[in-house]
Coordinates of N, CA and C and ligand atoms in Angstrom, one line a residue:
M1 N -1.6 4.1 -15.6 CA -0.4 3.2 -15.6 C 0.8 3.9 -14.8
I2 N 1.6 3.1 -14.1 CA 2.7 3.6 -13.4 C 4.0 3.2 -14.1
E3 N 4.8 4.2 -14.4 CA 6.1 4.0 -15.1 C 7.3 4.4 -14.2
L4 N 8.2 3.5 -14.0 CA 9.5 3.9 -13.3 C 10.5 3.9 -14.4
R5 N 11.3 5.0 -14.5 CA 12.3 5.1 -15.6 C 13.7 5.3 -14.9
R6 N 14.5 4.3 -15.0 CA 15.8 4.3 -14.5 C 16.0 5.0 -13.1
I7 N 15.2 4.4 -12.2 CA 15.2 4.9 -10.8 C 16.4 4.4 -10.0
T8 N 17.1 5.3 -9.5 CA 18.2 5.0 -8.6 C 18.0 5.8 -7.3
R9 N 18.2 5.1 -6.2 CA 18.2 5.7 -4.8 C 19.4 5.2 -4.0
R10 N 20.2 6.2 -3.6 CA 21.4 5.8 -2.8 C 21.2 6.4 -1.4
Y11 N 21.7 5.7 -0.4 CA 21.8 6.3 0.9 C 23.2 6.4 1.3
R12 N 23.6 7.5 2.0 CA 24.9 7.7 2.4 C 25.1 7.1 3.8
Q13 N 25.9 6.1 3.9 CA 26.2 5.5 5.2 C 27.7 5.7 5.5
G14 N 28.0 6.8 6.2 CA 29.4 7.0 6.5 C 30.2 7.2 5.1
E15 N 31.2 6.4 5.0 CA 32.1 6.5 3.9 C 31.5 5.9 2.6
S16 N 30.8 4.7 2.8 CA 30.4 4.0 1.6 C 28.9 4.2 1.4
P17 N 28.5 4.7 0.2 CA 27.1 4.8 -0.1 C 26.4 3.4 -0.3
V18 N 25.2 3.3 0.2 CA 24.4 2.1 -0.1 C 23.5 2.4 -1.3
V19 N 23.5 1.5 -2.3 CA 22.6 1.7 -3.4 C 21.3 0.9 -3.1
A20 N 20.2 1.5 -2.7 CA 19.0 0.8 -2.4 C 18.2 0.4 -3.6
L21 N 18.3 1.2 -4.7 CA 17.7 0.8 -5.9 C 18.6 1.3 -7.0
S22 N 18.8 0.5 -8.0 CA 19.8 0.8 -9.1 C 19.1 0.7 -10.5
N23 N 18.9 1.8 -11.1 CA 18.4 1.8 -12.5 C 17.2 0.9 -12.7
V24 N 16.2 1.1 -11.9 CA 15.0 0.3 -12.0 C 14.1 0.8 -13.1
D25 N 13.7 0.0 -14.0 CA 12.7 0.3 -15.1 C 11.6 -0.6 -14.9
L26 N 10.4 -0.1 -14.7 CA 9.2 -0.9 -14.5 C 8.0 -0.2 -15.0
Q27 N 7.0 -1.0 -15.5 CA 5.7 -0.5 -15.8 C 4.6 -1.3 -15.1
I28 N 3.7 -0.7 -14.4 CA 2.6 -1.4 -13.7 C 1.3 -0.9 -14.3
Q29 N 0.5 -1.8 -14.7 CA -0.8 -1.5 -15.3 C -1.9 -1.2 -14.3
D30 N -2.9 -0.4 -14.7 CA -4.0 -0.1 -13.8 C -4.6 -1.5 -13.3
K31 N -4.9 -1.5 -12.1 CA -5.6 -2.7 -11.5 C -4.8 -4.0 -11.4
E32 N -3.5 -3.8 -11.7 CA -2.6 -5.0 -11.6 C -2.4 -5.3 -10.1
F33 N -2.3 -6.5 -9.8 CA -1.9 -7.0 -8.4 C -0.5 -7.5 -8.5
V34 N 0.4 -6.8 -7.9 CA 1.8 -7.1 -8.0 C 2.4 -7.4 -6.6
A35 N 3.1 -8.5 -6.5 CA 3.9 -8.8 -5.3 C 5.3 -8.5 -5.6
V36 N 5.9 -7.7 -4.6 CA 7.3 -7.4 -4.7 C 8.1 -8.2 -3.7
V37 N 8.9 -9.1 -4.1 CA 9.6 -10.1 -3.2 C 11.1 -9.8 -3.3
G38 N 11.8 -10.4 -2.4 CA 13.3 -10.3 -2.3 C 13.7 -10.3 -0.9
E39 N 15.0 -10.6 -0.7 CA 15.5 -10.7 0.7 C 15.5 -9.4 1.4
S40 N 15.6 -9.4 2.7 CA 15.7 -8.1 3.5 C 16.8 -7.3 2.9
G41 N 16.6 -6.0 2.7 CA 17.6 -5.1 2.2 C 17.7 -5.1 0.7
S42 N 16.8 -5.8 0.0 CA 16.9 -5.8 -1.5 C 16.3 -4.5 -2.1
G43 N 15.5 -3.7 -1.3 CA 15.0 -2.4 -1.9 C 13.5 -2.3 -1.9
K44 N 12.8 -3.3 -1.4 CA 11.3 -3.3 -1.4 C 10.7 -2.1 -0.8
S45 N 11.1 -1.8 0.4 CA 10.5 -0.6 1.1 C 10.8 0.7 0.4
T46 N 12.1 0.7 -0.1 CA 12.5 1.9 -0.8 C 11.6 2.2 -2.0
L47 N 11.3 1.1 -2.8 CA 10.5 1.2 -3.9 C 9.1 1.7 -3.6
L48 N 8.5 1.1 -2.5 CA 7.2 1.5 -2.1 C 7.2 3.0 -1.6
H49 N 8.2 3.4 -0.9 CA 8.3 4.8 -0.4 C 8.3 5.8 -1.5
L50 N 9.1 5.4 -2.6 CA 9.2 6.3 -3.7 C 7.8 6.4 -4.4
L51 N 7.1 5.3 -4.6 CA 5.8 5.3 -5.2 C 4.8 6.0 -4.4
G52 N 5.0 6.0 -3.1 CA 4.1 6.7 -2.2 C 4.4 8.2 -2.0
G53 N 5.4 8.6 -2.7 CA 5.7 10.1 -2.6 C 6.3 10.4 -1.3
L54 N 6.8 9.4 -0.5 CA 7.4 9.7 0.8 C 8.9 9.9 0.7
D55 N 9.4 9.7 -0.5 CA 10.9 9.7 -0.7 C 11.1 10.1 -2.2
K56 N 12.3 10.6 -2.5 CA 12.6 11.0 -3.9 C 13.8 10.2 -4.3
P57 N 13.8 9.8 -5.6 CA 15.0 9.1 -6.1 C 16.1 10.1 -6.3
D58 N 17.4 9.6 -6.4 CA 18.5 10.4 -6.8 C 18.5 10.6 -8.3
D59 N 18.1 9.6 -9.0 CA 18.0 9.7 -10.5 C 16.8 9.0 -11.0
G60 N 16.3 9.4 -12.1 CA 15.2 8.7 -12.8 C 13.9 9.5 -12.5
E61 N 12.9 8.9 -13.1 CA 11.6 9.6 -13.0 C 10.4 8.5 -12.8
I62 N 9.4 8.9 -12.0 CA 8.2 8.1 -11.9 C 7.1 8.8 -12.5
L63 N 6.4 8.2 -13.4 CA 5.2 8.8 -14.0 C 3.9 8.0 -13.6
I64 N 2.9 8.8 -13.2 CA 1.6 8.1 -12.9 C 0.6 8.7 -13.9
D65 N 0.1 7.9 -14.8 CA -0.8 8.3 -15.9 C -0.2 9.6 -16.5
G66 N 1.1 9.5 -16.7 CA 1.8 10.6 -17.4 C 2.2 11.8 -16.5
W67 N 1.7 11.8 -15.3 CA 2.1 12.9 -14.4 C 3.3 12.5 -13.6
S68 N 4.3 13.5 -13.5 CA 5.6 13.2 -12.9 C 5.5 13.3 -11.4
L69 N 5.5 12.2 -10.7 CA 5.5 12.2 -9.3 C 6.8 12.7 -8.7
T70 N 7.9 12.4 -9.5 CA 9.2 12.8 -9.0 C 9.5 14.3 -9.1
S71 N 8.7 15.0 -10.0 CA 8.9 16.5 -10.0 C 7.8 17.2 -9.3
A72 N 6.9 16.5 -8.6 CA 5.8 17.2 -7.9 C 6.4 18.0 -6.7
N73 N 5.7 19.1 -6.4 CA 6.0 19.9 -5.2 C 5.3 19.3 -4.0
E74 N 5.6 19.8 -2.8 CA 5.0 19.3 -1.5 C 3.5 19.3 -1.6
R75 N 2.9 20.4 -2.1 CA 1.5 20.6 -2.1 C 0.8 19.5 -3.0
E76 N 1.4 19.3 -4.1 CA 0.9 18.2 -5.1 C 1.1 16.8 -4.5
L77 N 2.2 16.6 -3.7 CA 2.4 15.3 -3.1 C 1.4 15.0 -2.0
T78 N 1.1 16.1 -1.2 CA 0.1 15.9 -0.2 C -1.3 15.5 -0.8
Q79 N -1.6 16.3 -1.9 CA -2.8 16.0 -2.6 C -2.9 14.6 -3.2
Y80 N -1.7 14.1 -3.7 CA -1.6 12.8 -4.3 C -1.8 11.7 -3.2
R81 N -1.2 11.9 -2.0 CA -1.3 10.9 -1.0 C -2.8 10.9 -0.4
R82 N -3.4 12.1 -0.3 CA -4.8 12.1 0.2 C -5.8 11.5 -0.7
T83 N -5.6 11.7 -2.0 CA -6.7 11.4 -2.9 C -6.5 10.1 -3.7
R84 N -5.2 9.8 -4.0 CA -5.0 8.7 -5.0 C -4.3 7.5 -4.4
L85 N -3.8 7.6 -3.1 CA -2.9 6.6 -2.6 C -3.5 6.0 -1.3
G86 N -3.4 4.7 -1.1 CA -3.6 4.1 0.1 C -2.3 3.4 0.6
F87 N -2.0 3.4 1.9 CA -0.8 2.7 2.4 C -1.1 1.8 3.6
V88 N -0.7 0.6 3.5 CA -0.8 -0.4 4.6 C 0.5 -0.7 5.1
F89 N 0.8 -0.6 6.4 CA 2.1 -0.8 7.0 C 2.1 -2.1 7.8
Q90 N 3.3 -2.5 8.1 CA 3.5 -3.8 8.9 C 2.8 -3.7 10.3
F91 N 2.9 -2.5 10.9 CA 2.4 -2.3 12.2 C 1.1 -1.5 12.3
F92 N 0.3 -1.6 11.3 CA -1.1 -1.2 11.3 C -1.3 0.4 11.4
N93 N -0.7 1.1 12.4 CA -0.8 2.5 12.5 C -2.3 3.0 12.7
L94 N -3.0 2.2 13.5 CA -4.4 2.6 13.8 C -4.4 3.5 15.0
L95 N -5.4 4.4 15.2 CA -5.4 5.3 16.3 C -6.1 4.5 17.5
P96 N -5.4 4.4 18.6 CA -5.9 3.5 19.7 C -7.1 4.1 20.5
T97 N -7.3 5.4 20.4 CA -8.4 6.0 21.1 C -9.7 5.9 20.3
L98 N -9.7 5.5 19.1 CA -10.8 5.4 18.2 C -11.2 4.0 18.1
N99 N -12.6 3.7 17.9 CA -13.0 2.4 17.5 C -12.7 2.1 16.1
V100 N -13.0 0.9 15.7 CA -12.7 0.4 14.3 C -13.4 1.3 13.3
L101 N -14.7 1.5 13.4 CA -15.4 2.3 12.5 C -14.9 3.7 12.4
E102 N -14.6 4.3 13.5 CA -14.0 5.7 13.5 C -12.7 5.7 12.8
N103 N -11.8 4.7 13.1 CA -10.5 4.7 12.4 C -10.7 4.7 10.9
V104 N -11.6 3.9 10.4 CA -11.8 3.7 9.0 C -12.4 5.0 8.3
C105 N -13.3 5.6 9.1 CA -14.0 6.9 8.6 C -13.0 8.1 8.5
L106 N -12.0 8.1 9.4 CA -11.2 9.3 9.6 C -10.6 9.9 8.4
P107 N -10.0 9.2 7.4 CA -9.4 9.9 6.3 C -10.4 10.7 5.5
L108 N -11.7 10.2 5.3 CA -12.7 11.0 4.6 C -13.2 12.1 5.4
Q109 N -13.3 11.9 6.7 CA -13.8 13.0 7.6 C -12.9 14.2 7.5
L110 N -11.6 13.9 7.4 CA -10.6 15.0 7.3 C -10.8 15.8 6.0
Q111 N -11.4 15.1 5.0 CA -11.7 15.8 3.8 C -13.1 16.5 3.9
G112 N -13.7 16.4 5.0 CA -15.0 17.1 5.2 C -16.1 16.5 4.3
R113 N -16.1 15.2 4.1 CA -17.2 14.7 3.3 C -18.4 14.3 4.1
N114 N -19.6 14.1 3.4 CA -20.8 13.8 4.0 C -20.8 12.6 5.0
E115 N -21.1 12.9 6.2 CA -21.0 11.9 7.3 C -21.7 10.6 7.1
K116 N -22.9 10.7 6.6 CA -23.7 9.5 6.3 C -23.1 8.6 5.2
E117 N -22.7 9.2 4.2 CA -22.0 8.5 3.1 C -20.7 7.8 3.6
I118 N -20.0 8.5 4.4 CA -18.7 8.0 4.9 C -19.0 6.7 5.7
R119 N -19.9 6.8 6.6 CA -20.2 5.7 7.5 C -20.7 4.5 6.7
Q120 N -21.5 4.7 5.7 CA -22.1 3.7 4.8 C -20.9 3.0 4.1
R121 N -20.0 3.8 3.5 CA -18.9 3.2 2.8 C -18.0 2.4 3.7
A122 N -17.7 3.0 4.9 CA -16.9 2.3 5.9 C -17.5 1.0 6.3
L123 N -18.8 0.9 6.5 CA -19.4 -0.3 7.0 C -19.4 -1.3 5.9
E124 N -19.5 -0.9 4.6 CA -19.4 -1.8 3.5 C -18.0 -2.5 3.4
L125 N -17.0 -1.6 3.6 CA -15.6 -2.1 3.5 C -15.3 -3.0 4.7
L126 N -15.8 -2.7 5.8 CA -15.6 -3.5 7.0 C -16.2 -4.9 6.8
E127 N -17.4 -4.9 6.2 CA -18.0 -6.2 5.9 C -17.2 -7.0 4.9
M128 N -16.7 -6.3 3.9 CA -15.9 -7.0 2.9 C -14.6 -7.6 3.4
V129 N -14.0 -7.0 4.5 CA -12.8 -7.5 5.0 C -13.2 -8.4 6.2
G130 N -14.5 -8.7 6.4 CA -14.9 -9.6 7.5 C -14.8 -9.1 8.9
L131 N -15.1 -7.8 9.0 CA -15.0 -7.2 10.4 C -16.4 -6.6 10.8
Q132 N -17.4 -7.0 10.2 CA -18.7 -6.4 10.5 C -19.1 -6.6 12.0
H133 N -18.6 -7.6 12.6 CA -18.9 -7.9 14.0 C -17.9 -7.2 15.0
R134 N -17.0 -6.3 14.4 CA -16.0 -5.7 15.2 C -16.0 -4.1 15.1
V135 N -17.1 -3.6 14.5 CA -17.0 -2.1 14.2 C -16.9 -1.2 15.4
R136 N -17.4 -1.7 16.6 CA -17.4 -0.8 17.8 C -16.2 -1.2 18.7
H137 N -15.4 -2.1 18.3 CA -14.3 -2.5 19.1 C -13.2 -1.4 19.1
L138 N -12.5 -1.3 20.2 CA -11.3 -0.5 20.2 C -10.2 -1.3 19.7
V139 N -9.1 -0.6 19.2 CA -8.0 -1.3 18.5 C -7.4 -2.4 19.4
H140 N -7.2 -2.1 20.7 CA -6.5 -3.1 21.5 C -7.4 -4.3 21.8
Q141 N -8.7 -4.3 21.4 CA -9.5 -5.4 21.6 C -9.5 -6.3 20.3
L142 N -8.7 -6.0 19.4 CA -8.6 -6.8 18.1 C -7.4 -7.7 18.1
S143 N -7.5 -8.8 17.3 CA -6.3 -9.6 17.0 C -5.5 -8.8 16.0
G144 N -4.2 -9.2 15.8 CA -3.3 -8.6 14.8 C -3.9 -8.6 13.4
G145 N -4.5 -9.7 13.1 CA -5.1 -9.9 11.7 C -6.3 -8.9 11.6
E146 N -7.1 -8.8 12.7 CA -8.2 -7.9 12.6 C -7.8 -6.4 12.5
M147 N -6.7 -6.1 13.2 CA -6.1 -4.7 13.1 C -5.7 -4.5 11.6
Q148 N -5.0 -5.5 11.1 CA -4.5 -5.2 9.7 C -5.7 -5.1 8.7
R149 N -6.8 -5.9 8.9 CA -7.9 -5.8 8.0 C -8.6 -4.5 8.2
A150 N -8.6 -3.9 9.4 CA -9.2 -2.6 9.6 C -8.3 -1.6 8.9
A151 N -7.0 -1.8 9.0 CA -6.1 -0.8 8.3 C -6.3 -0.9 6.8
I152 N -6.6 -2.1 6.3 CA -6.9 -2.2 4.8 C -8.1 -1.5 4.4
A153 N -9.2 -1.6 5.3 CA -10.5 -0.9 5.0 C -10.2 0.6 5.0
R154 N -9.4 1.1 6.0 CA -9.1 2.5 6.1 C -8.4 3.0 4.9
A155 N -7.4 2.1 4.4 CA -6.6 2.5 3.2 C -7.5 2.6 1.9
L156 N -8.7 2.0 2.0 CA -9.5 1.9 0.7 C -10.6 2.9 0.8
I157 N -10.8 3.6 1.9 CA -12.1 4.4 2.1 C -12.2 5.5 1.1
H158 N -11.1 6.1 0.6 CA -11.2 7.2 -0.3 C -11.0 6.7 -1.8
R159 N -11.2 5.4 -2.0 CA -11.1 4.9 -3.3 C -9.8 5.2 -4.0
P160 N -8.6 4.8 -3.4 CA -7.3 5.2 -4.0 C -7.2 4.4 -5.3
S161 N -6.4 5.0 -6.3 CA -6.1 4.2 -7.5 C -4.9 3.4 -7.3
L162 N -4.1 3.6 -6.2 CA -2.9 2.7 -5.9 C -2.9 2.4 -4.4
L163 N -2.8 1.1 -4.1 CA -2.7 0.7 -2.7 C -1.3 0.0 -2.5
L164 N -0.5 0.6 -1.6 CA 0.8 0.0 -1.3 C 0.8 -0.6 0.0
A165 N 1.3 -1.8 0.1 CA 1.4 -2.5 1.4 C 2.8 -3.1 1.6
D166 N 3.4 -2.7 2.8 CA 4.8 -3.1 3.1 C 4.8 -4.2 4.1
E167 N 5.0 -5.4 3.7 CA 5.0 -6.6 4.6 C 3.8 -6.6 5.5
P168 N 2.6 -6.6 4.9 CA 1.4 -6.5 5.7 C 1.1 -7.7 6.6
T169 N 1.7 -8.8 6.3 CA 1.5 -10.0 7.1 C 2.8 -10.4 7.9
G170 N 3.8 -9.5 7.9 CA 5.1 -9.7 8.5 C 5.0 -9.9 10.0
N171 N 4.0 -9.4 10.6 CA 3.9 -9.4 12.1 C 2.7 -10.3 12.6
L172 N 2.2 -11.2 11.7 CA 1.0 -12.0 12.0 C 1.3 -13.5 12.0
D173 N 0.6 -14.2 12.9 CA 0.6 -15.7 12.8 C -0.1 -16.2 11.6
T174 N 0.1 -17.5 11.3 CA -0.4 -18.0 10.0 C -1.9 -17.8 9.8
E175 N -2.7 -18.0 10.9 CA -4.2 -17.9 10.7 C -4.5 -16.4 10.4
N176 N -4.0 -15.5 11.2 CA -4.3 -14.1 10.9 C -3.8 -13.6 9.5
A177 N -2.6 -14.1 9.2 CA -2.0 -13.8 7.9 C -2.9 -14.3 6.8
N178 N -3.5 -15.5 7.0 CA -4.4 -16.0 5.9 C -5.6 -15.1 5.7
R179 N -6.2 -14.6 6.8 CA -7.4 -13.7 6.7 C -7.0 -12.4 6.0
V180 N -5.8 -11.9 6.3 CA -5.4 -10.7 5.6 C -5.2 -10.9 4.1
M181 N -4.6 -12.1 3.8 CA -4.3 -12.5 2.5 C -5.6 -12.6 1.7
E182 N -6.6 -13.1 2.3 CA -7.9 -13.2 1.6 C -8.5 -11.9 1.3
A183 N -8.3 -10.9 2.2 CA -8.7 -9.5 1.9 C -8.0 -9.0 0.7
F184 N -6.7 -9.2 0.6 CA -6.0 -8.7 -0.6 C -6.4 -9.4 -1.8
Q185 N -6.6 -10.7 -1.7 CA -7.1 -11.4 -2.9 C -8.4 -10.9 -3.4
W186 N -9.3 -10.6 -2.4 CA -10.6 -10.0 -2.8 C -10.4 -8.7 -3.5
I187 N -9.5 -7.8 -3.0 CA -9.2 -6.5 -3.6 C -8.8 -6.7 -5.1
G188 N -7.8 -7.7 -5.2 CA -7.3 -8.0 -6.6 C -8.4 -8.5 -7.5
E189 N -9.2 -9.4 -7.0 CA -10.3 -10.0 -7.8 C -11.3 -8.9 -8.2
Q190 N -11.7 -8.1 -7.3 CA -12.6 -7.0 -7.6 C -12.1 -5.9 -8.5
G191 N -10.7 -5.9 -8.6 CA -10.1 -4.8 -9.4 C -10.4 -3.5 -8.8
L192 N -10.3 -3.4 -7.5 CA -10.7 -2.1 -6.8 C -9.6 -1.1 -7.0
T193 N -8.4 -1.5 -7.2 CA -7.2 -0.6 -7.3 C -6.0 -1.3 -7.7
T194 N -5.0 -0.6 -8.2 CA -3.7 -1.2 -8.4 C -3.1 -1.5 -7.1
L195 N -2.5 -2.7 -7.0 CA -2.1 -3.2 -5.7 C -0.7 -3.7 -5.7
L196 N 0.2 -3.1 -4.9 CA 1.6 -3.5 -4.8 C 1.9 -3.9 -3.4
I197 N 2.3 -5.2 -3.2 CA 2.5 -5.7 -1.9 C 4.0 -6.2 -1.8
A198 N 4.8 -5.5 -0.9 CA 6.1 -6.0 -0.6 C 5.9 -7.1 0.5
T199 N 6.4 -8.3 0.2 CA 6.1 -9.4 1.1 C 7.2 -10.5 1.0
H200 N 7.3 -11.3 2.1 CA 8.1 -12.5 2.2 C 7.2 -13.7 2.0
S201 N 5.9 -13.5 1.9 CA 4.9 -14.6 1.9 C 4.7 -15.1 0.5
S202 N 5.1 -16.4 0.4 CA 4.9 -17.1 -0.9 C 3.4 -17.2 -1.2
A203 N 2.6 -17.3 -0.2 CA 1.2 -17.4 -0.4 C 0.6 -16.2 -1.0
I204 N 1.0 -15.0 -0.6 CA 0.6 -13.8 -1.3 C 1.1 -13.7 -2.7
A205 N 2.4 -14.0 -2.9 CA 3.0 -14.0 -4.2 C 2.2 -14.9 -5.2
A206 N 1.7 -16.0 -4.6 CA 1.0 -17.0 -5.5 C -0.3 -16.4 -6.0
R207 N -0.9 -15.5 -5.2 CA -2.2 -14.9 -5.6 C -2.0 -13.7 -6.5
A208 N -0.8 -13.2 -6.6 CA -0.6 -11.9 -7.4 C -0.7 -12.2 -8.9
H209 N -1.0 -11.2 -9.7 CA -0.9 -11.3 -11.1 C 0.5 -11.4 -11.6
R210 N 1.4 -10.7 -10.9 CA 2.8 -10.7 -11.3 C 3.7 -10.6 -10.0
V211 N 4.8 -11.3 -10.1 CA 5.8 -11.2 -9.0 C 7.0 -10.5 -9.5
I212 N 7.4 -9.4 -8.8 CA 8.6 -8.7 -9.2 C 9.7 -9.1 -8.1
R213 N 10.8 -9.6 -8.5 CA 11.8 -10.0 -7.6 C 13.0 -9.0 -7.6
L214 N 13.3 -8.5 -6.4 CA 14.4 -7.5 -6.3 C 15.6 -8.3 -5.7
A215 N 16.8 -7.9 -6.1 CA 18.0 -8.4 -5.4 C 19.0 -7.3 -5.5
N216 N 19.6 -6.9 -4.4 CA 20.5 -5.8 -4.4 C 20.1 -4.5 -5.1
G217 N 18.8 -4.2 -5.0 CA 18.3 -3.0 -5.6 C 18.0 -3.1 -7.1
A218 N 18.1 -4.2 -7.7 CA 17.8 -4.4 -9.1 C 16.6 -5.4 -9.3
V219 N 15.9 -5.2 -10.3 CA 14.8 -6.2 -10.7 C 15.4 -7.4 -11.4
V220 N 15.3 -8.5 -10.7 CA 15.9 -9.7 -11.4 C 14.9 -10.6 -12.1
S221 N 13.6 -10.4 -11.8 CA 12.6 -11.1 -12.6 C 11.3 -10.4 -12.4
G222 N 10.4 -10.6 -13.4 CA 9.1 -10.0 -13.3 C 9.0 -8.6 -13.9
V223 N 10.1 -8.2 -14.6 CA 10.1 -6.8 -15.2 C 9.1 -6.6 -16.2
R224 N 8.8 -7.7 -17.0 CA 7.8 -7.5 -18.0 C 6.4 -7.3 -17.5
G225 N 5.7 -6.3 -18.0 CA 4.3 -6.0 -17.6 C 3.4 -7.1 -17.8
G226 N 2.5 -7.4 -16.9 CA 1.6 -8.4 -17.1 C 0.2 -7.8 -17.4
A227 N -0.5 -8.4 -18.3 CA -1.9 -8.0 -18.4 C -2.6 -8.6 -17.2
R228 N -3.8 -8.1 -16.9 CA -4.5 -8.7 -15.7 C -4.9 -10.1 -16.1
S229 N -4.6 -11.0 -15.2 CA -4.9 -12.4 -15.5 C -6.3 -12.7 -15.0
Ligands
LIG1 N1 17.3 5.6 5.7 C1 18.2 4.8 5.3 N2 19.5 5.1 5.5 C2 20.5 4.3 5.1 N3 20.3 3.2 4.4 C3 19.1 2.8 4.2 C4 18.0 3.5 4.6 N4 16.8 2.9 4.2 C5 17.2 1.8 3.6 N5 18.6 1.7 3.5 C6 19.3 0.6 2.9 O1 18.9 0.4 1.6 C7 18.8 -0.9 1.3 C8 17.4 -1.3 0.9 O2 16.5 -1.2 2.0 P1 15.0 -1.5 2.0 O3 14.4 -0.8 0.8 O4 14.5 -1.1 3.3 O5 14.9 -3.1 1.7 P2 13.8 -4.1 2.1 O6 12.5 -3.4 2.3 O7 13.7 -5.0 0.9 O8 14.3 -4.9 3.3 C9 19.3 -1.7 2.5 O9 20.7 -1.9 2.3 C10 19.1 -0.7 3.6 O10 20.0 -0.9 4.7
LIG2 MG1 11.3 -3.4 4.0

């Protein structure tokens, strides 16, 4: 379970500080599929960055299965990101010189795992996101939606317990966004991992177990923990 306790994050912008998150209390259950919605600037990315260990709050604590993410040192944070966390970005962040299969295999290869097992797991995931016919393609030969589905497969290869996605369909046309959405829906249905998606898409929110709405850095609805539906 993930627990946020009175999390506050401020940014200093010249004279006036911006409060990106203010006293946020939240609990997220294992395998829950949560959509985080709210206008631009409401604090969605800040929340995801804190949960990803990419940023630290000014106040408050984040506990992951009782382990304090917010008091972890650099070495522990690196270990956390490598083993427990998957991250999907708006702009895919795939390596252009590698083909799809190589991109998906890379995180596990960096851990020095068995090559045959890695390939098998990667091919399974690529099939599940509907890219079995694209495994040898280079990144620039893919549509935006295919790139994002490859990025999702890559984010799942090490079996993370938490998958964070920051506006994963923000840069896609409707058809591509729909395919990416189906991939997330499949992840939620399979209960592969806890899934937190910051999104403007009402279609993604409709598929989530719970919708958390942020406004001006505060949770205005969805604060109550949901059991998996
Ligand atoms: N690095 C930063 N420096 C200064 N202000 C920031 C920074 N990152 C975010 N902010 C501010 O914090 C608020 C929340 O931003 P963000 O979490 O990116 O919102 P969202 O993802 O919902 O659009 C906004 O007012 C934004 O301008
Ligand atoms: Mg954002």
